[in-house]
């Protein structure tokens, strides 16, 4: 028998991996379409690899009752009593039938209406669920316990050990967790007792196989959890006694005796007293077989299937292999936590992030250190959903379990790392009484328990690195996923993934996954508009989709109409889930200064802003503004946009402006907006001076208080103007729709900006803005802004002029028309008394008769030219003559044009000879554009040839006119 016992021990070691494979196969879904059910833990179900949703708690309770009856019929009264006991609700039977109907649809989704069910059938005035026993983890568990008892009776202790290990690998937590009703409570108590008994039997097998030295630590923790179970205390005494630690064995007896007396008023039973006497006699006790040598007993940790530990490694450099698992620790398998939240059934998109994260986590087994990956991004961007989805996709690579905690880092009361360690230690099998007091001691024990184990840890919603560091494993084999709004998590060796808002295709995929692809296909334009107003934020898309799902009669276009800017945050709310509430979590942790900065920075009206613009809005220095904005980035409320710019998500910007209306006075907001527009206007004027140094308009416009952005030279100015074009357009557009106080600043910005766009393809794009500025100025009765805007648009005050390509520009559109109606066109300019408009208006009133050879009817051109130069007069003549060909024969205008041009060139040459290369004191040399062949102005100049068509854009009066 002793020899057979030794062979059995070796068989236990060799078969450890196979036992684990069997246990894992029973506890997780098989491939294919087989149904699987879990009752040893939260009630769960799978079809193949796909999880099913068994419904609300009472519906799950019905499923559990039917499963535990193993195919036997359960009457309706029995089910009512199982769910509600002696106080059923008035419509209990109807509710029960509803649950049964839903379960039938879940278990047999392809069954047609009124077709007879094959799984959940009606039988004998009740119901029966006909599934094989191996489909239920509780049935497999009890079957293995029975097999272990038979093997013990046949003196096959090692075989019994294998069966018990396989059985105890199945529970995933408290049996029937969360189920209501008296029946669930009775079955929960029964299954819990079976689990505890199985652990006792396993410890008994270990001690019987001679593994007491390695089992003592686990036995001590188990005995602390069950201080009134005499058999458990006896097992601990026997293990200590056989390990030669008699004093400790006697101390266990004394402590147990005191506990029984204090709690029950009883003395220890016969087995415990007999063992006490045996220890007192100094006997080593007789074992059931020969004591195996080192390494021949069953291993304490669950063995793992052989796998390639280098295939998934991220570091292919030669390095020492991981130490082999110790075989001296023999005892029951530690608990296998499975704490991951349920996977998202309608998860969609994020393919790139999943492809980056999943291989990294799967490579933890062959890495030199624990694998750590961080996911950061805006609240509501889907970090948790992505992390949970990825964790489920790799959970098979972490057979020792998965730990999860919500660290509440985005709120006012983040979880304490020490409390989280206590939670993790309890999940890993440490008794409450054995948890150390100090955080450092807890962290050390936590790392020790995870050493040589493969566990996935998901730390959701972390606040900062200090909260996360104590929760990181210390040895390779484990992996950690961290989600956080903060982008400043500094974790050594961590893979960082910035989770951004979804692109349109991904957002449409998410919308279709929730509401159905058919519904999206039926309204494709409205679907794109819906994800656009959500700005790709997954939380917003999910809420909008939930509203559509709950209202099948709604059209998507109707929901889009409801999501106007004023109502958008109010509409994006369903149940206890809301976009505004998510943003508020991050806002409420800000101090007063950062909270004010968050509100003020949203007033810029641009798609993005730089630190200089932030300084203008906050009325502070660039460095202080940058510090504030970076703090908001760290808080997950502002996003980085390129190297040196920042942006608000559209919905976050709405939230910030709403807060500003509630907390900041109108004067404060208006002052911030004016400072911002002054900053932008000053930067545009700087760009004009650098790129067009001969312009005089910058000196005529209102001088901003802000110095604006520093631009090094003309090239830097041109680059800035090119990049800033869409931002400037958005800022002016937003200002024209804001308070009237911004109208003048917006028109000034338009006036300066148009100076550098003349003759470019982007010049025509300003026309809608200018027309809107005219309409806005007239509506508010602002004559100055009206005159400025009309000067840009060049239309009569009453809008009756012909529009010959009405892109706004400086210069007369049609000289014949300008001669007919100059007074009406420029009357607002004189009324406004604005320096730039008045000066330019006088010049144009003079330019028209001069062009028509009626100089006596014109105001003095030396006054009209702002610098009073003869050079300006000649420039005006030249450009006006070029435009005349639009109203008369080309050759009629050619000679005067050539004459004017020749005089300009001669004067410019004299200026250069006197002042050297570059600009003259009266203006720059006249540019010599080279239009394409056949598009000359008709002036006969050498640079254009004979004019045979319309004048080119470069020769029109407004193309690059110098005011």
Coordinates of C-alpha atoms in Angstrom, one line a residue, residues 263-825:
X263 CA -18.8 31.4 21.7
X264 CA -20.6 28.1 22.5
X265 CA -19.9 27.3 26.2
X266 CA -18.6 23.9 25.0
X267 CA -15.5 21.9 25.3
X268 CA -13.5 20.4 22.4
X269 CA -14.8 17.2 20.9
X270 CA -13.4 13.7 21.1
X271 CA -11.1 14.0 17.9
X272 CA -9.5 17.2 19.1
X273 CA -8.9 15.9 22.6
X274 CA -7.4 12.7 21.3
X275 CA -5.0 14.7 19.1
X276 CA -4.1 16.9 22.0
X277 CA -3.2 13.9 24.1
X278 CA -1.2 12.5 21.2
X279 CA 0.8 15.7 20.9
X280 CA 1.3 15.9 24.6
X281 CA 2.7 12.4 24.6
X282 CA 5.3 13.5 22.1
X283 CA 4.3 11.0 19.4
X284 CA 4.9 12.0 15.8
X285 CA 1.6 10.3 14.8
X286 CA 1.2 7.5 12.3
X287 CA 0.7 8.5 8.7
X288 CA -1.3 6.7 6.1
X289 CA 1.7 6.1 3.9
X290 CA 5.3 6.7 3.5
X291 CA 6.4 10.3 3.4
X292 CA 7.4 11.3 -0.1
X293 CA 10.7 13.0 -0.8
X294 CA 11.0 16.6 -1.7
X295 CA 9.2 17.5 -4.9
X296 CA 7.2 14.3 -5.2
X297 CA 4.0 15.5 -3.6
X298 CA 1.2 17.5 -5.3
X299 CA 2.2 21.0 -6.0
X300 CA 0.4 23.7 -4.0
X301 CA -0.3 26.1 -6.9
X302 CA -2.4 25.1 -9.8
X303 CA -0.3 23.6 -12.5
X304 CA -0.5 25.2 -15.9
X305 CA -0.6 23.7 -19.3
X306 CA 2.7 23.9 -21.1
X307 CA 2.9 27.0 -23.3
X308 CA 5.5 28.8 -25.3
X309 CA 6.7 31.4 -22.9
X310 CA 8.7 33.3 -25.6
X311 CA 6.2 33.6 -28.4
X312 CA 4.4 36.5 -26.9
X313 CA 7.3 38.1 -25.1
X314 CA 7.9 41.7 -25.8
X315 CA 11.6 41.5 -25.0
X316 CA 13.5 39.0 -27.3
X317 CA 16.9 39.7 -25.7
X318 CA 18.4 36.7 -23.9
X319 CA 17.5 36.8 -20.3
X320 CA 17.4 34.2 -17.5
X321 CA 14.3 32.1 -17.4
X322 CA 11.7 32.6 -14.7
X323 CA 12.3 30.5 -11.6
X324 CA 10.4 27.3 -11.5
X325 CA 7.5 27.2 -9.2
X326 CA 8.2 25.9 -5.7
X327 CA 6.8 22.4 -5.1
X328 CA 7.4 22.5 -1.4
X329 CA 4.2 24.5 -0.7
X330 CA 1.5 21.9 -0.6
X331 CA -2.0 22.7 0.2
X332 CA -5.4 23.5 -1.2
X333 CA -5.4 25.6 -4.3
X334 CA -5.7 29.3 -3.5
X335 CA -9.0 31.0 -4.5
X336 CA -9.2 32.1 -8.1
X337 CA -10.8 35.5 -8.2
X338 CA -12.9 36.4 -11.2
X339 CA -13.8 40.0 -10.5
X340 CA -14.0 41.4 -14.0
X341 CA -17.2 43.3 -14.8
X342 CA -19.3 41.7 -17.5
X343 CA -18.0 42.3 -21.1
X344 CA -19.9 44.8 -23.2
X345 CA -22.2 42.8 -25.5
X346 CA -22.5 45.7 -28.0
X347 CA -18.9 46.7 -27.9
X348 CA -17.8 48.2 -31.2
X349 CA -14.8 49.9 -32.8
X350 CA -11.4 50.4 -31.1
X351 CA -9.7 47.8 -33.3
X352 CA -6.4 49.6 -33.2
X353 CA -6.3 49.9 -29.4
X354 CA -7.4 46.3 -28.9
X355 CA -4.6 45.1 -31.4
X356 CA -2.1 47.1 -29.3
X357 CA -3.2 46.0 -25.9
X358 CA -4.2 42.3 -26.3
X359 CA -0.8 41.0 -27.5
X360 CA 1.1 43.0 -24.8
X361 CA -1.0 41.5 -22.1
X362 CA -0.8 38.0 -23.5
X363 CA 3.0 38.3 -23.5
X364 CA 3.1 38.7 -19.7
X365 CA 4.0 35.1 -19.2
X366 CA 7.3 35.6 -21.0
X367 CA 8.2 39.1 -19.9
X368 CA 10.9 40.1 -17.5
X369 CA 8.6 42.2 -15.4
X370 CA 4.9 42.6 -14.9
X371 CA 3.2 44.0 -18.0
X372 CA 1.5 47.4 -17.3
X373 CA -0.7 49.3 -19.8
X374 CA -2.4 52.6 -19.1
X375 CA -5.5 54.0 -20.9
X376 CA -6.1 57.7 -20.5
X377 CA -8.6 60.1 -21.9
X378 CA -11.6 62.3 -21.5
X379 CA -14.4 61.2 -19.2
X380 CA -17.0 59.3 -21.3
X381 CA -14.6 58.4 -24.0
X382 CA -14.9 54.6 -23.3
X383 CA -11.7 53.8 -21.4
X384 CA -13.4 51.3 -19.0
X385 CA -15.4 49.6 -21.7
X386 CA -12.2 49.1 -23.8
X387 CA -10.3 47.9 -20.8
X388 CA -13.0 45.4 -19.7
X389 CA -13.3 44.1 -23.3
X390 CA -9.6 43.6 -23.7
X391 CA -9.4 42.0 -20.2
X392 CA -12.0 39.4 -21.2
X393 CA -10.3 38.7 -24.5
X394 CA -7.1 37.7 -22.7
X395 CA -8.5 36.2 -19.4
X396 CA -7.6 32.6 -20.5
X397 CA -4.0 33.6 -20.3
X398 CA -4.3 34.4 -16.6
X399 CA -5.5 31.2 -15.0
X400 CA -4.8 32.3 -11.5
X401 CA -7.6 34.9 -11.7
X402 CA -8.5 38.5 -12.4
X403 CA -8.7 41.3 -9.9
X404 CA -10.8 44.4 -10.4
X405 CA -11.4 47.6 -8.5
X406 CA -12.9 51.0 -9.3
X407 CA -10.5 53.5 -7.7
X408 CA -12.9 56.4 -7.9
X409 CA -10.0 58.6 -9.0
X410 CA -12.2 61.1 -10.8
X411 CA -14.3 62.0 -7.8
X412 CA -14.0 63.7 -4.5
X413 CA -13.4 60.5 -2.5
X414 CA -10.8 58.3 -4.3
X415 CA -10.3 54.8 -2.9
X416 CA -7.4 54.5 -0.4
X417 CA -4.7 52.1 -1.7
X418 CA -4.5 50.4 1.7
X419 CA -8.3 49.6 1.6
X420 CA -7.9 48.2 -1.9
X421 CA -5.0 46.0 -0.9
X422 CA -7.2 44.6 1.9
X423 CA -9.9 43.8 -0.7
X424 CA -7.4 42.1 -3.0
X425 CA -5.8 40.1 -0.1
X426 CA -9.2 38.8 0.9
X427 CA -10.0 37.9 -2.7
X428 CA -6.7 36.0 -2.8
X429 CA -7.6 33.9 0.2
X430 CA -6.1 35.7 3.1
X431 CA -8.3 35.6 6.2
X432 CA -9.4 38.9 7.6
X433 CA -7.5 38.3 10.8
X434 CA -4.3 37.6 8.9
X435 CA -4.4 40.9 6.9
X436 CA -1.5 43.1 8.1
X437 CA -2.3 46.5 9.5
X438 CA 0.2 48.8 7.7
X439 CA 0.0 49.7 4.0
X440 CA 3.6 48.6 3.4
X441 CA 3.0 45.2 5.0
X442 CA -0.2 44.7 3.0
X443 CA 1.7 45.6 -0.2
X444 CA 4.5 43.2 0.6
X445 CA 2.1 40.3 1.3
X446 CA 0.1 41.2 -1.9
X447 CA 3.3 41.0 -4.0
X448 CA 4.3 37.7 -2.3
X449 CA 0.9 36.1 -3.1
X450 CA 1.2 37.1 -6.7
X451 CA 4.8 35.9 -7.1
X452 CA 4.9 33.0 -9.6
X453 CA 1.3 33.4 -10.4
X454 CA -0.5 34.7 -13.5
X455 CA -3.1 37.2 -12.5
X456 CA -4.6 40.1 -14.4
X457 CA -5.3 43.2 -12.4
X458 CA -7.7 45.9 -13.7
X459 CA -7.4 49.2 -11.9
X460 CA -10.2 51.4 -13.2
X461 CA -10.5 55.1 -12.9
X462 CA -7.2 55.8 -11.2
X463 CA -6.4 59.3 -9.8
X464 CA -2.6 59.4 -10.0
X465 CA 0.5 57.3 -9.9
X466 CA 0.7 57.3 -6.1
X467 CA -2.6 55.6 -5.9
X468 CA -1.6 52.9 -8.4
X469 CA 2.0 52.0 -7.4
X470 CA 1.2 50.0 -4.2
X471 CA -1.2 47.9 -6.3
X472 CA 1.3 46.7 -8.9
X473 CA 2.6 43.1 -8.7
X474 CA 6.3 42.7 -8.1
X475 CA 7.2 39.6 -10.2
X476 CA 6.7 38.7 -13.8
X477 CA 3.8 36.7 -15.0
X478 CA 1.1 39.2 -14.0
X479 CA -0.4 42.1 -16.0
X480 CA -2.0 45.3 -15.0
X481 CA -4.5 47.5 -17.0
X482 CA -5.0 51.0 -15.6
X483 CA -7.6 53.5 -16.8
X484 CA -7.5 57.1 -15.8
X485 CA -8.6 60.6 -16.9
X486 CA -5.1 61.9 -16.0
X487 CA -2.5 61.8 -18.7
X488 CA 0.4 62.0 -16.2
X489 CA 0.5 58.5 -14.8
X490 CA 4.2 57.8 -14.5
X491 CA 4.4 54.0 -14.2
X492 CA 7.7 52.4 -15.1
X493 CA 7.7 50.4 -18.4
X494 CA 4.0 51.1 -19.0
X495 CA 2.5 50.9 -22.4
X496 CA 0.4 54.1 -22.9
X497 CA -2.7 54.3 -25.0
X498 CA -4.5 57.6 -25.4
X499 CA -8.2 56.8 -25.9
X500 CA -9.6 59.5 -28.2
X501 CA -13.1 60.1 -29.4
X502 CA -14.4 57.8 -32.1
X503 CA -14.1 58.6 -35.8
X504 CA -17.3 58.8 -37.7
X505 CA -17.1 55.2 -38.9
X506 CA -16.5 53.8 -35.4
X507 CA -19.3 55.9 -33.9
X508 CA -21.7 54.8 -36.6
X509 CA -20.7 51.2 -35.8
X510 CA -21.4 51.7 -32.1
X511 CA -24.8 53.3 -32.9
X512 CA -25.7 50.4 -35.2
X513 CA -24.6 47.8 -32.6
X514 CA -27.1 49.3 -30.1
X515 CA -30.1 50.4 -32.2
X516 CA -29.6 48.0 -35.1
X517 CA -27.8 48.3 -38.4
X518 CA -31.1 48.3 -40.2
X519 CA -32.2 51.5 -38.4
X520 CA -28.9 53.2 -39.2
X521 CA -29.1 52.2 -42.8
X522 CA -32.7 53.6 -43.0
X523 CA -31.5 57.1 -42.0
X524 CA -27.9 57.3 -43.0
X525 CA -27.7 61.1 -43.1
X526 CA -29.4 61.5 -39.8
X527 CA -27.2 58.9 -38.3
X528 CA -24.1 60.8 -39.4
X529 CA -25.5 64.0 -38.0
X530 CA -26.3 62.3 -34.7
X531 CA -22.7 61.1 -34.2
X532 CA -21.5 64.5 -35.3
X533 CA -23.5 66.4 -32.6
X534 CA -22.1 63.8 -30.1
X535 CA -18.6 64.7 -31.5
X536 CA -17.7 61.0 -31.4
X537 CA -17.9 60.7 -27.6
X538 CA -19.0 57.0 -27.0
X539 CA -20.9 57.9 -23.9
X540 CA -23.0 60.4 -25.8
X541 CA -23.5 58.1 -28.7
X542 CA -24.6 55.3 -26.3
X543 CA -27.0 57.6 -24.5
X544 CA -28.5 58.8 -27.7
X545 CA -28.8 55.2 -28.9
X546 CA -30.5 54.2 -25.7
X547 CA -33.1 56.9 -26.1
X548 CA -33.8 55.7 -29.6
X549 CA -34.0 52.1 -28.5
X550 CA -36.5 52.9 -25.8
X551 CA -38.6 54.9 -28.3
X552 CA -38.9 52.7 -31.5
X553 CA -41.2 55.3 -33.1
X554 CA -38.7 58.1 -33.0
X555 CA -36.8 59.1 -36.1
X556 CA -33.1 59.8 -35.8
X557 CA -33.6 63.2 -37.5
X558 CA -36.1 64.1 -34.7
X559 CA -33.5 63.3 -32.1
X560 CA -30.9 65.3 -33.9
X561 CA -33.3 68.3 -33.9
X562 CA -33.7 67.9 -30.2
X563 CA -30.0 68.0 -29.7
X564 CA -29.6 71.7 -30.4
X565 CA -26.7 73.4 -28.7
X566 CA -28.9 74.9 -26.0
X567 CA -30.5 71.6 -25.1
X568 CA -27.8 69.1 -26.0
X569 CA -26.5 68.4 -22.5
X570 CA -30.1 68.1 -21.1
X571 CA -31.1 65.7 -23.9
X572 CA -28.0 63.5 -23.5
X573 CA -29.3 61.9 -20.3
X574 CA -31.0 58.6 -19.8
X575 CA -31.8 57.1 -16.3
X576 CA -28.9 57.8 -14.0
X577 CA -26.4 58.1 -16.9
X578 CA -25.7 61.6 -18.3
X579 CA -22.9 63.3 -20.2
X580 CA -23.0 66.4 -18.0
X581 CA -22.9 64.3 -14.8
X582 CA -19.7 62.5 -16.1
X583 CA -18.0 65.9 -16.8
X584 CA -19.1 67.2 -13.5
X585 CA -17.2 64.5 -11.6
X586 CA -14.0 65.9 -13.0
X587 CA -14.9 69.5 -12.6
X588 CA -15.9 69.2 -8.9
X589 CA -12.4 68.1 -7.8
X590 CA -10.9 71.3 -9.2
X591 CA -9.8 74.1 -7.0
X592 CA -11.4 77.6 -7.4
X593 CA -8.6 78.9 -9.6
X594 CA -8.6 75.9 -12.0
X595 CA -12.4 75.9 -12.0
X596 CA -12.4 79.5 -13.2
X597 CA -9.8 78.7 -15.8
X598 CA -11.9 75.8 -17.1
X599 CA -14.9 78.1 -17.5
X600 CA -13.0 81.1 -19.0
X601 CA -10.9 79.1 -21.6
X602 CA -14.1 77.9 -23.2
X603 CA -15.0 81.5 -24.3
X604 CA -12.4 81.7 -27.1
X605 CA -14.8 80.3 -29.7
X606 CA -11.9 78.7 -31.6
X607 CA -11.5 75.0 -32.4
X608 CA -8.2 75.1 -30.5
X609 CA -6.1 77.6 -28.7
X610 CA -2.4 78.2 -27.7
X611 CA -1.0 79.3 -24.4
X612 CA -0.9 83.0 -25.5
X613 CA -4.7 82.9 -26.2
X614 CA -5.1 81.2 -22.8
X615 CA -3.1 83.9 -21.1
X616 CA -5.4 86.6 -22.7
X617 CA -8.5 84.8 -21.6
X618 CA -7.2 84.4 -18.1
X619 CA -5.6 87.8 -17.9
X620 CA -2.3 86.3 -16.7
X621 CA 1.2 85.5 -18.1
X622 CA 1.9 82.9 -20.7
X623 CA 3.7 80.6 -18.2
X624 CA 0.9 80.8 -15.6
X625 CA -1.7 80.2 -18.3
X626 CA 0.2 77.1 -19.6
X627 CA 0.4 75.7 -16.1
X628 CA -3.3 76.1 -15.6
X629 CA -4.1 74.5 -19.0
X630 CA -1.8 71.6 -18.4
X631 CA -3.4 71.0 -15.0
X632 CA -6.8 70.8 -16.9
X633 CA -5.2 68.3 -19.3
X634 CA -4.1 66.2 -16.4
X635 CA -7.6 66.3 -15.1
X636 CA -9.0 65.0 -18.4
X637 CA -11.1 68.1 -19.1
X638 CA -9.0 69.7 -21.8
X639 CA -7.3 67.8 -24.7
X640 CA -3.9 68.2 -26.3
X641 CA -4.2 69.2 -29.9
X642 CA -0.9 69.1 -31.7
X643 CA 2.4 70.1 -30.2
X644 CA 1.5 73.4 -28.6
X645 CA -2.3 73.7 -28.8
X646 CA -5.2 72.7 -26.7
X647 CA -8.9 72.0 -27.4
X648 CA -12.2 71.4 -25.7
X649 CA -14.4 68.5 -26.8
X650 CA -17.5 70.1 -28.2
X651 CA -19.7 68.7 -25.3
X652 CA -17.1 69.7 -22.7
X653 CA -17.0 73.2 -24.1
X654 CA -20.8 73.4 -23.8
X655 CA -20.6 72.3 -20.2
X656 CA -17.9 74.8 -19.4
X657 CA -19.8 77.7 -21.0
X658 CA -23.0 76.7 -19.1
X659 CA -21.0 76.7 -15.9
X660 CA -19.6 80.2 -16.8
X661 CA -23.1 81.5 -17.3
X662 CA -24.0 80.3 -13.8
X663 CA -20.8 81.3 -11.9
X664 CA -19.3 84.3 -13.8
X665 CA -20.8 87.7 -14.3
X666 CA -21.6 88.9 -17.9
X667 CA -18.9 91.6 -17.4
X668 CA -16.3 89.0 -16.5
X669 CA -17.1 86.9 -19.6
X670 CA -17.2 89.9 -21.9
X671 CA -13.9 91.2 -20.7
X672 CA -12.3 87.8 -21.3
X673 CA -13.7 87.6 -24.8
X674 CA -12.4 91.1 -25.6
X675 CA -9.0 90.3 -24.3
X676 CA -9.0 87.2 -26.5
X677 CA -10.0 89.1 -29.6
X678 CA -7.4 91.8 -28.9
X679 CA -4.8 89.0 -28.7
X680 CA -5.9 87.6 -32.1
X681 CA -6.2 91.0 -33.7
X682 CA -2.8 92.0 -32.5
X683 CA -1.3 88.8 -33.9
X684 CA -3.0 89.4 -37.3
X685 CA -1.7 93.0 -37.4
X686 CA 1.8 91.8 -36.6
X687 CA 1.5 89.3 -39.5
X688 CA 0.3 92.1 -41.8
X689 CA 3.3 94.3 -40.9
X690 CA 5.8 91.5 -41.5
X691 CA 4.3 90.2 -44.8
X692 CA 3.1 93.5 -46.2
X693 CA 5.3 96.1 -44.6
X694 CA 4.1 98.9 -46.9
X695 CA 0.5 98.6 -45.7
X696 CA -0.8 101.6 -43.7
X697 CA -4.0 100.0 -42.6
X698 CA -2.5 98.5 -39.4
X699 CA -1.8 102.0 -38.2
X700 CA -5.3 103.1 -38.8
X701 CA -7.2 100.4 -37.0
X702 CA -7.8 100.4 -33.3
X703 CA -4.6 99.5 -31.5
X704 CA -5.2 96.4 -29.3
X705 CA -4.0 96.4 -25.7
X706 CA -2.5 93.0 -26.2
X707 CA 0.9 92.6 -28.0
X708 CA -0.3 89.4 -29.6
X709 CA 1.8 86.4 -30.5
X710 CA 5.4 86.9 -31.3
X711 CA 6.2 86.1 -35.0
X712 CA 9.9 86.0 -35.9
X713 CA 9.8 87.1 -39.5
X714 CA 7.7 87.2 -42.6
X715 CA 8.0 83.4 -43.2
X716 CA 6.8 82.7 -39.7
X717 CA 3.9 85.1 -40.2
X718 CA 2.8 83.5 -43.4
X719 CA 3.0 80.0 -41.8
X720 CA 0.9 81.2 -38.9
X721 CA -1.7 82.8 -41.2
X722 CA -1.9 79.6 -43.2
X723 CA -2.4 77.4 -40.1
X724 CA -4.7 79.8 -38.3
X725 CA -7.1 80.3 -41.2
X726 CA -9.8 77.9 -40.0
X727 CA -9.4 79.0 -36.4
X728 CA -9.7 82.7 -37.3
X729 CA -12.8 81.9 -39.4
X730 CA -14.4 80.0 -36.5
X731 CA -13.5 82.8 -34.0
X732 CA -15.1 85.5 -36.2
X733 CA -18.2 83.4 -36.9
X734 CA -18.6 82.7 -33.2
X735 CA -18.2 86.3 -32.2
X736 CA -20.8 87.5 -34.7
X737 CA -23.3 85.2 -33.1
X738 CA -22.3 86.2 -29.5
X739 CA -23.0 89.4 -27.6
X740 CA -23.1 92.7 -29.5
X741 CA -20.0 93.9 -27.6
X742 CA -17.8 91.6 -29.8
X743 CA -19.1 93.0 -33.1
X744 CA -16.5 95.7 -33.4
X745 CA -13.6 93.4 -32.5
X746 CA -14.9 90.8 -35.0
X747 CA -15.1 93.4 -37.9
X748 CA -11.7 94.8 -37.0
X749 CA -10.3 91.3 -37.2
X750 CA -12.0 90.7 -40.5
X751 CA -10.6 94.0 -41.9
X752 CA -7.0 93.2 -40.8
X753 CA -7.2 89.6 -41.9
X754 CA -8.5 90.5 -45.4
X755 CA -5.3 92.6 -46.0
X756 CA -3.2 89.5 -46.3
X757 CA -5.8 87.4 -48.2
X758 CA -6.2 89.7 -51.2
X759 CA -5.5 88.0 -54.4
X760 CA -5.5 84.5 -52.8
X761 CA -7.9 81.6 -53.2
X762 CA -9.0 82.0 -49.6
X763 CA -10.1 85.6 -50.1
X764 CA -13.5 84.6 -51.6
X765 CA -14.2 82.4 -48.5
X766 CA -14.5 85.6 -46.4
X767 CA -17.6 86.8 -48.2
X768 CA -20.1 84.9 -46.1
X769 CA -18.5 86.3 -42.9
X770 CA -18.5 89.8 -44.3
X771 CA -22.1 89.6 -45.3
X772 CA -23.0 88.3 -41.9
X773 CA -21.1 91.1 -40.3
X774 CA -23.0 93.7 -42.4
X775 CA -26.3 92.1 -41.4
X776 CA -25.3 91.9 -37.8
X777 CA -24.1 95.5 -37.6
X778 CA -27.3 96.8 -39.3
X779 CA -29.4 94.8 -36.9
X780 CA -27.7 96.3 -33.9
X781 CA -27.6 99.8 -35.4
X782 CA -23.8 100.0 -35.3
X783 CA -22.8 102.5 -38.1
X784 CA -19.1 102.1 -37.5
X785 CA -19.1 98.3 -37.9
X786 CA -21.5 98.6 -40.8
X787 CA -19.2 101.0 -42.6
X788 CA -16.2 98.8 -42.0
X789 CA -18.0 95.7 -43.3
X790 CA -19.4 97.5 -46.3
X791 CA -15.9 98.7 -47.1
X792 CA -14.9 95.1 -47.3
X793 CA -17.9 93.9 -49.3
X794 CA -18.1 96.9 -51.6
X795 CA -21.9 96.9 -52.1
X796 CA -24.3 99.8 -51.9
X797 CA -25.9 100.5 -48.5
X798 CA -29.2 99.2 -49.8
X799 CA -27.8 96.2 -51.5
X800 CA -28.8 97.2 -55.1
X801 CA -25.4 97.0 -56.8
X802 CA -24.6 94.4 -59.4
X803 CA -22.3 91.7 -58.1
X804 CA -19.5 91.1 -60.4
X805 CA -17.8 88.2 -58.6
X806 CA -18.6 89.7 -55.2
X807 CA -15.7 88.4 -53.2
X808 CA -14.8 91.1 -50.6
X809 CA -11.7 93.1 -51.4
X810 CA -10.2 96.5 -51.1
X811 CA -10.7 98.4 -54.3
X812 CA -13.5 99.3 -56.6
X813 CA -15.3 96.4 -58.1
X814 CA -16.6 98.2 -61.2
X815 CA -15.4 101.8 -61.8
X816 CA -18.4 102.8 -63.9
X817 CA -20.7 101.6 -61.1
X818 CA -18.6 103.3 -58.4
X819 CA -18.8 106.6 -60.3
X820 CA -22.6 106.3 -60.5
X821 CA -23.2 105.6 -56.8
X822 CA -20.2 106.6 -54.7
X823 CA -22.1 108.6 -52.2
X824 CA -24.6 105.9 -51.4
X825 CA -21.9 103.2 -51.3

